[in-house]
PDB file of C-alpha atoms and ligand atoms in Angstrom:
ATOM      1  CA  VAL A1222      31.040 -10.700 -25.037  1.00 47.00           C
ATOM      2  CA  GLU A1223      30.893 -10.317 -21.280  1.00 56.00           C
ATOM      3  CA  LYS A1224      27.708  -8.795 -19.957  1.00 57.00           C
ATOM      4  CA  PRO A1225      28.061  -5.689 -17.807  1.00 65.00           C
ATOM      5  CA  PRO A1226      27.834  -6.767 -14.168  1.00 89.00           C
ATOM      6  CA  TYR A1227      24.367  -5.446 -13.405  1.00 94.00           C
ATOM      7  CA  THR A1228      23.638  -8.415 -11.162  1.00 94.00           C
ATOM      8  CA  GLU A1229      26.901  -7.900  -9.294  1.00 93.00           C
ATOM      9  CA  ILE A1230      26.042  -4.235  -8.743  1.00 95.00           C
ATOM     10  CA  TYR A1231      22.600  -5.217  -7.507  1.00 97.00           C
ATOM     11  CA  ASN A1232      24.134  -7.704  -5.069  1.00 96.00           C
ATOM     12  CA  ILE A1233      26.514  -5.102  -3.640  1.00 96.00           C
ATOM     13  CA  LEU A1234      23.693  -2.596  -3.189  1.00 97.00           C
ATOM     14  CA  PHE A1235      21.384  -5.184  -1.646  1.00 97.00           C
ATOM     15  CA  GLN A1236      24.039  -6.501   0.738  1.00 97.00           C
ATOM     16  CA  ASN A1237      24.769  -2.976   1.951  1.00 98.00           C
ATOM     17  CA  TYR A1238      21.327  -1.374   2.024  1.00 98.00           C
ATOM     18  CA  GLY A1239      18.996  -4.363   2.410  1.00 97.00           C
ATOM     19  CA  SER A1240      15.409  -4.629   1.193  1.00 95.00           C
ATOM     20  CA  GLN A1241      13.908  -1.173   0.643  1.00 95.00           C
ATOM     21  CA  GLY A1242      10.263  -2.259   1.021  1.00 93.00           C
ATOM     22  CA  TRP A1243       8.890  -0.069  -1.731  1.00 95.00           C
ATOM     23  CA  TRP A1244       6.354   1.324  -2.349  1.00 95.00           C
ATOM     24  CA  PRO A1245       5.661   3.019   0.993  1.00 93.00           C
ATOM     25  CA  ILE A1246       1.973   2.826   1.858  1.00 93.00           C
ATOM     26  CA  ASN A1247       0.490   4.954   4.604  1.00 91.00           C
ATOM     27  CA  ASN A1248       4.083   5.984   5.371  1.00 87.00           C
ATOM     28  CA  ILE A1249       5.065   2.370   6.031  1.00 92.00           C
ATOM     29  CA  TYR A1250       7.840   0.555   4.158  1.00 90.00           C
ATOM     30  CA  LYS A1251       7.454  -3.210   4.201  1.00 86.00           C
ATOM     31  CA  LYS A1252       7.521  -6.135   1.816  1.00 78.00           C
ATOM     32  CA  ARG A1253       4.149  -6.676   0.200  1.00 80.00           C
ATOM     33  CA  ASN A1254       2.896  -9.537  -1.896  1.00 78.00           C
ATOM     34  CA  SER A1255      -0.720  -8.740  -2.514  1.00 88.00           C
ATOM     35  CA  LEU A1256      -2.015  -5.211  -2.398  1.00 95.00           C
ATOM     36  CA  THR A1257      -5.594  -4.165  -1.746  1.00 96.00           C
ATOM     37  CA  ASN A1258      -7.332  -1.870  -4.217  1.00 97.00           C
ATOM     38  CA  GLU A1259      -7.022   0.968  -1.695  1.00 96.00           C
ATOM     39  CA  GLU A1260      -3.267   0.427  -1.554  1.00 96.00           C
ATOM     40  CA  LYS A1261      -2.972   0.289  -5.343  1.00 97.00           C
ATOM     41  CA  PHE A1262      -4.948   3.499  -5.571  1.00 98.00           C
ATOM     42  CA  GLU A1263      -2.674   5.191  -3.034  1.00 98.00           C
ATOM     43  CA  ILE A1264       0.400   4.152  -5.049  1.00 98.00           C
ATOM     44  CA  ILE A1265      -1.063   5.592  -8.255  1.00 98.00           C
ATOM     45  CA  ILE A1266      -1.830   8.896  -6.529  1.00 98.00           C
ATOM     46  CA  GLY A1267       1.644   8.896  -4.948  1.00 98.00           C
ATOM     47  CA  ALA A1268       3.252   8.248  -8.346  1.00 98.00           C
ATOM     48  CA  ILE A1269       1.603  11.411  -9.704  1.00 98.00           C
ATOM     49  CA  LEU A1270       2.412  13.502  -6.640  1.00 98.00           C
ATOM     50  CA  THR A1271       6.079  12.487  -6.585  1.00 97.00           C
ATOM     51  CA  GLN A1272       6.761  13.984 -10.013  1.00 97.00           C
ATOM     52  CA  ASN A1273       9.535  16.591  -9.614  1.00 96.00           C
ATOM     53  CA  THR A1274       9.585  16.456  -5.839  1.00 96.00           C
ATOM     54  CA  ALA A1275      11.012  14.554  -2.887  1.00 94.00           C
ATOM     55  CA  TRP A1276       8.992  11.795  -1.245  1.00 94.00           C
ATOM     56  CA  THR A1277       8.793  13.602   2.126  1.00 95.00           C
ATOM     57  CA  ASN A1278       6.685  16.288   0.427  1.00 97.00           C
ATOM     58  CA  VAL A1279       4.460  13.606  -1.058  1.00 97.00           C
ATOM     59  CA  GLU A1280       3.888  12.000   2.344  1.00 97.00           C
ATOM     60  CA  LYS A1281       2.557  15.282   3.680  1.00 97.00           C
ATOM     61  CA  ALA A1282       0.245  15.664   0.700  1.00 98.00           C
ATOM     62  CA  LEU A1283      -1.029  12.074   1.010  1.00 98.00           C
ATOM     63  CA  ASN A1284      -1.652  12.618   4.724  1.00 98.00           C
ATOM     64  CA  GLU A1285      -3.674  15.743   3.976  1.00 98.00           C
ATOM     65  CA  LEU A1286      -5.733  13.904   1.366  1.00 98.00           C
ATOM     66  CA  ARG A1287      -6.309  11.065   3.826  1.00 98.00           C
ATOM     67  CA  ARG A1288      -7.234  13.415   6.671  1.00 98.00           C
ATOM     68  CA  ASN A1289      -9.832  15.066   4.435  1.00 98.00           C
ATOM     69  CA  ASN A1290     -11.274  11.768   3.170  1.00 97.00           C
ATOM     70  CA  CYS A1291      -9.925  12.440  -0.316  1.00 98.00           C
ATOM     71  CA  LEU A1292      -7.581   9.495  -0.729  1.00 98.00           C
ATOM     72  CA  SER A1293     -10.152   7.504  -2.689  1.00 98.00           C
ATOM     73  CA  LEU A1294     -11.651   7.543  -6.160  1.00 98.00           C
ATOM     74  CA  LYS A1295     -14.901   8.938  -4.770  1.00 98.00           C
ATOM     75  CA  GLY A1296     -13.036  11.506  -2.684  1.00 98.00           C
ATOM     76  CA  ILE A1297     -11.083  12.863  -5.624  1.00 98.00           C
ATOM     77  CA  LEU A1298     -14.060  12.826  -8.004  1.00 98.00           C
ATOM     78  CA  GLU A1299     -16.307  14.665  -5.546  1.00 98.00           C
ATOM     79  CA  THR A1300     -13.804  17.275  -4.381  1.00 98.00           C
ATOM     80  CA  ARG A1301     -13.237  20.519  -6.256  1.00 98.00           C
ATOM     81  CA  GLN A1302      -9.910  20.772  -8.050  1.00 98.00           C
ATOM     82  CA  GLU A1303      -9.032  23.964  -6.152  1.00 98.00           C
ATOM     83  CA  THR A1304      -9.635  22.188  -2.840  1.00 98.00           C
ATOM     84  CA  LEU A1305      -7.480  19.237  -3.884  1.00 98.00           C
ATOM     85  CA  ALA A1306      -4.751  21.685  -4.877  1.00 98.00           C
ATOM     86  CA  MET A1307      -4.868  23.106  -1.365  1.00 98.00           C
ATOM     87  CA  TYR A1308      -4.547  19.668   0.251  1.00 98.00           C
ATOM     88  CA  ILE A1309      -1.559  18.685  -1.896  1.00 98.00           C
ATOM     89  CA  LYS A1310       0.243  22.024  -1.641  1.00 98.00           C
ATOM     90  CA  SER A1311       3.362  20.444  -0.071  1.00 98.00           C
ATOM     91  CA  SER A1312       4.033  18.379  -3.220  1.00 97.00           C
ATOM     92  CA  GLY A1313       4.687  21.426  -5.414  1.00 97.00           C
ATOM     93  CA  TYR A1314       3.152  22.205  -8.840  1.00 98.00           C
ATOM     94  CA  ASN A1315      -0.025  21.628  -6.898  1.00 98.00           C
ATOM     95  CA  ASN A1316      -2.500  23.164  -9.352  1.00 98.00           C
ATOM     96  CA  GLN A1317      -1.153  21.051 -12.189  1.00 98.00           C
ATOM     97  CA  LYS A1318      -1.070  17.956  -9.995  1.00 98.00           C
ATOM     98  CA  ALA A1319      -4.637  18.538  -8.778  1.00 98.00           C
ATOM     99  CA  GLU A1320      -5.718  18.585 -12.428  1.00 98.00           C
ATOM    100  CA  ARG A1321      -3.795  15.351 -12.977  1.00 98.00           C
ATOM    101  CA  LEU A1322      -5.481  13.697 -10.009  1.00 98.00           C
ATOM    102  CA  LYS A1323      -8.860  14.613 -11.503  1.00 98.00           C
ATOM    103  CA  ILE A1324      -7.845  13.240 -14.903  1.00 98.00           C
ATOM    104  CA  VAL A1325      -6.495  10.008 -13.395  1.00 98.00           C
ATOM    105  CA  ALA A1326      -9.666   9.576 -11.323  1.00 98.00           C
ATOM    106  CA  GLN A1327     -11.761   9.896 -14.500  1.00 98.00           C
ATOM    107  CA  PHE A1328      -9.474   7.367 -16.169  1.00 98.00           C
ATOM    108  CA  LEU A1329      -9.903   4.909 -13.283  1.00 98.00           C
ATOM    109  CA  LEU A1330     -13.642   5.354 -13.490  1.00 98.00           C
ATOM    110  CA  GLN A1331     -13.499   4.159 -17.105  1.00 98.00           C
ATOM    111  CA  HIS A1332     -10.814   1.544 -16.435  1.00 98.00           C
ATOM    112  CA  PRO A1333     -11.251  -0.007 -12.977  1.00 98.00           C
ATOM    113  CA  LEU A1334      -8.207  -1.381 -11.153  1.00 98.00           C
ATOM    114  CA  GLU A1335      -9.293  -4.995 -11.788  1.00 98.00           C
ATOM    115  CA  GLU A1336      -9.294  -4.378 -15.537  1.00 98.00           C
ATOM    116  CA  LEU A1337      -5.828  -2.759 -15.440  1.00 98.00           C
ATOM    117  CA  GLN A1338      -4.475  -5.510 -13.199  1.00 98.00           C
ATOM    118  CA  ASN A1339      -5.437  -8.126 -15.776  1.00 98.00           C
ATOM    119  CA  MET A1340      -3.804  -6.402 -18.744  1.00 98.00           C
ATOM    120  CA  GLU A1341      -0.511  -7.339 -20.398  1.00 98.00           C
ATOM    121  CA  ILE A1342       2.336  -4.963 -19.524  1.00 98.00           C
ATOM    122  CA  LYS A1343       2.703  -3.577 -23.055  1.00 98.00           C
ATOM    123  CA  GLU A1344      -0.989  -2.864 -23.439  1.00 98.00           C
ATOM    124  CA  LEU A1345      -1.224  -1.405 -19.920  1.00 98.00           C
ATOM    125  CA  ARG A1346       1.793   0.833 -20.497  1.00 98.00           C
ATOM    126  CA  THR A1347       0.401   2.191 -23.756  1.00 98.00           C
ATOM    127  CA  LEU A1348      -2.926   2.883 -22.089  1.00 98.00           C
ATOM    128  CA  LEU A1349      -1.326   4.652 -19.108  1.00 98.00           C
ATOM    129  CA  LEU A1350       0.887   6.740 -21.418  1.00 98.00           C
ATOM    130  CA  SER A1351      -2.239   7.967 -23.204  1.00 98.00           C
ATOM    131  CA  VAL A1352      -3.362   9.687 -19.996  1.00 98.00           C
ATOM    132  CA  LYS A1353      -2.405  13.369 -19.786  1.00 97.00           C
ATOM    133  CA  GLY A1354       0.236  13.830 -17.081  1.00 96.00           C
ATOM    134  CA  ILE A1355       1.481  10.228 -17.096  1.00 98.00           C
ATOM    135  CA  GLY A1356       4.924   9.870 -18.672  1.00 98.00           C
ATOM    136  CA  PRO A1357       7.176   6.788 -18.866  1.00 98.00           C
ATOM    137  CA  GLU A1358       8.541   7.059 -15.307  1.00 98.00           C
ATOM    138  CA  THR A1359       5.091   7.444 -13.769  1.00 98.00           C
ATOM    139  CA  ALA A1360       3.641   4.684 -15.967  1.00 98.00           C
ATOM    140  CA  ASP A1361       6.417   2.233 -15.087  1.00 98.00           C
ATOM    141  CA  SER A1362       6.174   3.109 -11.388  1.00 98.00           C
ATOM    142  CA  ILE A1363       2.452   2.359 -11.474  1.00 98.00           C
ATOM    143  CA  ILE A1364       2.903  -0.903 -13.400  1.00 98.00           C
ATOM    144  CA  LEU A1365       5.715  -2.094 -11.132  1.00 98.00           C
ATOM    145  CA  TYR A1366       4.650  -0.870  -7.728  1.00 97.00           C
ATOM    146  CA  ALA A1367       0.837  -0.831  -7.921  1.00 97.00           C
ATOM    147  CA  PHE A1368       0.238  -3.761 -10.276  1.00 97.00           C
ATOM    148  CA  ALA A1369       3.376  -5.782  -9.382  1.00 97.00           C
ATOM    149  CA  LYS A1370       4.324  -6.432 -13.001  1.00 97.00           C
ATOM    150  CA  PRO A1371       7.947  -6.277 -14.186  1.00 98.00           C
ATOM    151  CA  SER A1372       8.364  -2.869 -15.847  1.00 98.00           C
ATOM    152  CA  PHE A1373      11.730  -1.326 -14.922  1.00 98.00           C
ATOM    153  CA  VAL A1374      11.558   2.254 -13.640  1.00 98.00           C
ATOM    154  CA  ILE A1375      14.180   4.703 -14.912  1.00 98.00           C
ATOM    155  CA  ASP A1376      14.720   8.058 -13.272  1.00 97.00           C
ATOM    156  CA  ALA A1377      17.366  10.767 -13.084  1.00 96.00           C
ATOM    157  CA  TYR A1378      19.214   8.829 -10.365  1.00 97.00           C
ATOM    158  CA  THR A1379      19.336   5.664 -12.495  1.00 97.00           C
ATOM    159  CA  LYS A1380      20.737   7.602 -15.424  1.00 97.00           C
ATOM    160  CA  ARG A1381      23.282   9.378 -13.211  1.00 96.00           C
ATOM    161  CA  ILE A1382      24.628   6.193 -11.624  1.00 97.00           C
ATOM    162  CA  ILE A1383      24.656   3.980 -14.713  1.00 96.00           C
ATOM    163  CA  SER A1384      26.312   6.639 -16.866  1.00 95.00           C
ATOM    164  CA  ARG A1385      28.936   7.473 -14.220  1.00 95.00           C
ATOM    165  CA  ILE A1386      29.754   3.788 -13.805  1.00 94.00           C
ATOM    166  CA  GLY A1387      30.468   3.872 -17.513  1.00 91.00           C
ATOM    167  CA  PHE A1388      27.708   1.677 -18.920  1.00 90.00           C
ATOM    168  CA  CYS A1389      25.914   4.319 -20.963  1.00 93.00           C
ATOM    169  CA  ARG A1390      26.054   7.855 -22.339  1.00 92.00           C
ATOM    170  CA  LYS A1391      24.879  10.677 -20.134  1.00 92.00           C
ATOM    171  CA  ASP A1392      22.174  11.618 -22.645  1.00 95.00           C
ATOM    172  CA  ILE A1393      20.761   8.115 -23.159  1.00 97.00           C
ATOM    173  CA  SER A1394      16.987   8.109 -23.619  1.00 98.00           C
ATOM    174  CA  TYR A1395      14.523   6.649 -21.133  1.00 98.00           C
ATOM    175  CA  ASP A1396      13.604   3.701 -23.353  1.00 97.00           C
ATOM    176  CA  GLU A1397      17.199   2.970 -24.353  1.00 98.00           C
ATOM    177  CA  LEU A1398      18.386   2.807 -20.759  1.00 98.00           C
ATOM    178  CA  GLN A1399      15.406   0.672 -19.791  1.00 98.00           C
ATOM    179  CA  THR A1400      16.225  -1.794 -22.574  1.00 98.00           C
ATOM    180  CA  LEU A1401      19.917  -1.797 -21.667  1.00 96.00           C
ATOM    181  CA  ILE A1402      19.218  -2.696 -18.042  1.00 97.00           C
ATOM    182  CA  THR A1403      16.436  -5.191 -18.638  1.00 97.00           C
ATOM    183  CA  ASN A1404      18.518  -7.017 -21.275  1.00 96.00           C
ATOM    184  CA  ASN A1405      21.103  -7.680 -18.604  1.00 95.00           C
ATOM    185  CA  ILE A1406      19.042  -8.797 -15.620  1.00 96.00           C
ATOM    186  CA  GLU A1407      16.385 -11.407 -14.960  1.00 96.00           C
ATOM    187  CA  LYS A1408      12.823 -10.314 -15.709  1.00 97.00           C
ATOM    188  CA  ASP A1409      11.420 -10.451 -12.217  1.00 97.00           C
ATOM    189  CA  THR A1410       9.074  -8.105 -10.371  1.00 97.00           C
ATOM    190  CA  GLU A1411      10.822  -8.417  -7.022  1.00 96.00           C
ATOM    191  CA  LEU A1412      14.214  -7.729  -8.597  1.00 97.00           C
ATOM    192  CA  TYR A1413      12.921  -4.713 -10.547  1.00 98.00           C
ATOM    193  CA  ASN A1414      11.237  -3.422  -7.405  1.00 97.00           C
ATOM    194  CA  GLU A1415      14.375  -3.602  -5.278  1.00 97.00           C
ATOM    195  CA  TYR A1416      16.838  -2.582  -7.972  1.00 98.00           C
ATOM    196  CA  HIS A1417      15.158   0.744  -8.645  1.00 98.00           C
ATOM    197  CA  ALA A1418      14.717   1.488  -4.943  1.00 97.00           C
ATOM    198  CA  LEU A1419      18.359   0.567  -4.225  1.00 98.00           C
ATOM    199  CA  LEU A1420      19.618   2.858  -6.993  1.00 98.00           C
ATOM    200  CA  VAL A1421      17.614   5.716  -5.492  1.00 97.00           C
ATOM    201  CA  GLU A1422      19.149   4.951  -2.091  1.00 97.00           C
ATOM    202  CA  HIS A1423      22.630   4.818  -3.613  1.00 98.00           C
ATOM    203  CA  ALA A1424      22.160   8.177  -5.326  1.00 98.00           C
ATOM    204  CA  LYS A1425      21.218   9.673  -1.984  1.00 97.00           C
ATOM    205  CA  ARG A1426      24.061   8.117   0.011  1.00 97.00           C
ATOM    206  CA  TYR A1427      27.036   8.238  -2.374  1.00 97.00           C
ATOM    207  CA  CYS A1428      26.269   9.045  -5.986  1.00 97.00           C
ATOM    208  CA  ARG A1429      24.984  12.533  -5.245  1.00 97.00           C
ATOM    209  CA  ILE A1430      25.327  15.476  -7.587  1.00 96.00           C
ATOM    210  CA  LYS A1431      28.723  15.816  -5.913  1.00 96.00           C
ATOM    211  CA  PRO A1432      29.583  12.116  -5.535  1.00 96.00           C
ATOM    212  CA  GLU A1433      31.395  10.555  -2.582  1.00 95.00           C
ATOM    213  CA  CYS A1434      33.575   8.300  -4.734  1.00 95.00           C
ATOM    214  CA  ASN A1435      36.322   7.685  -2.178  1.00 93.00           C
ATOM    215  CA  THR A1436      34.067   5.778   0.194  1.00 94.00           C
ATOM    216  CA  CYS A1437      31.545   4.509  -2.391  1.00 95.00           C
ATOM    217  CA  ILE A1438      30.631   0.815  -2.199  1.00 95.00           C
ATOM    218  CA  LEU A1439      30.559   0.602  -6.028  1.00 95.00           C
ATOM    219  CA  LYS A1440      33.897   2.253  -6.689  1.00 92.00           C
ATOM    220  CA  ASP A1441      35.547  -1.000  -7.804  1.00 89.00           C
ATOM    221  CA  SER A1442      32.976  -1.452 -10.597  1.00 87.00           C
ATOM    222  CA  CYS A1443      32.858   2.230 -11.509  1.00 91.00           C
ATOM    223  CA  GLU A1444      34.712   4.142 -14.188  1.00 87.00           C
ATOM    224  CA  LYS A1445      33.756   7.374 -12.461  1.00 79.00           C
ATOM    225  CA  LYS A1446      32.940   9.046 -15.723  1.00 55.00           C
ATOM    226  CA  LEU A1447      32.128  12.447 -14.299  1.00 58.00           C
TER     227      LEU A1447
HETATM  228  S1  SF4 B2106      32.274   5.670  -7.461  1.00 72.07           S
HETATM  229 FE1  SF4 B2106      31.414   7.747  -7.516  1.00 72.07          FE
HETATM  230  S2  SF4 B2106      30.480   7.965  -9.536  1.00 72.07           S
HETATM  231 FE2  SF4 B2106      30.794   5.770  -9.155  1.00 72.07          FE
HETATM  232  S3  SF4 B2106      28.871   5.036  -8.276  1.00 72.07           S
HETATM  233 FE3  SF4 B2106      30.200   5.592  -6.585  1.00 72.07          FE
HETATM  234  S4  SF4 B2106      29.693   7.702  -6.086  1.00 72.07           S
HETATM  235 FE4  SF4 B2106      28.872   7.271  -8.135  1.00 72.07          FE
END
């Protein structure tokens, strides 16, 4: 049985869009090999803030936290939830997200970054999923982008593109789609990092809610199951 051409799709996306340099830190996109604890912390906070909102809104919220000396474990622990909510207003659902920042800060107090960094993916994922406000997408984003371990991130864009191409049902579950993709590509952090970021870029450029199929760079591999 021929494997679906996930690698071919990746190559087309990469050739056209180039390296995406995720995860942006301090508003800068660039390739990173080793992250400092401050950078890992910023990614974790960003992963919470980006739930249900666009990244531009998250950047504003991160800048406000930074400007008020709150983009640190100490800063979040020592600042009132209501004040945090004010700083992160641009990210939407800000009261709920302020509560989540508090909960995550407590979690990181009990489980320092060094401890999490040294855990196996499965164990780390289970632990992260036990934290209120961290679902599969947030957990995988943290594992992949903060801890640089290969855990493939699925989001609405991934599901949209892969189902339209014709590789899966529209209503496939998070875990099913993750298994489907990871069974068909090499298990590699760099690849997982770029692949997710490239799919997001593709959903923004062509595979929008109203897709631009006529000019799409993937149209030859796509069944256009709309
Ligand atoms: S051809 Fe259309 S449906 Fe298929 S990936 Fe491109 S934009 Fe999406």
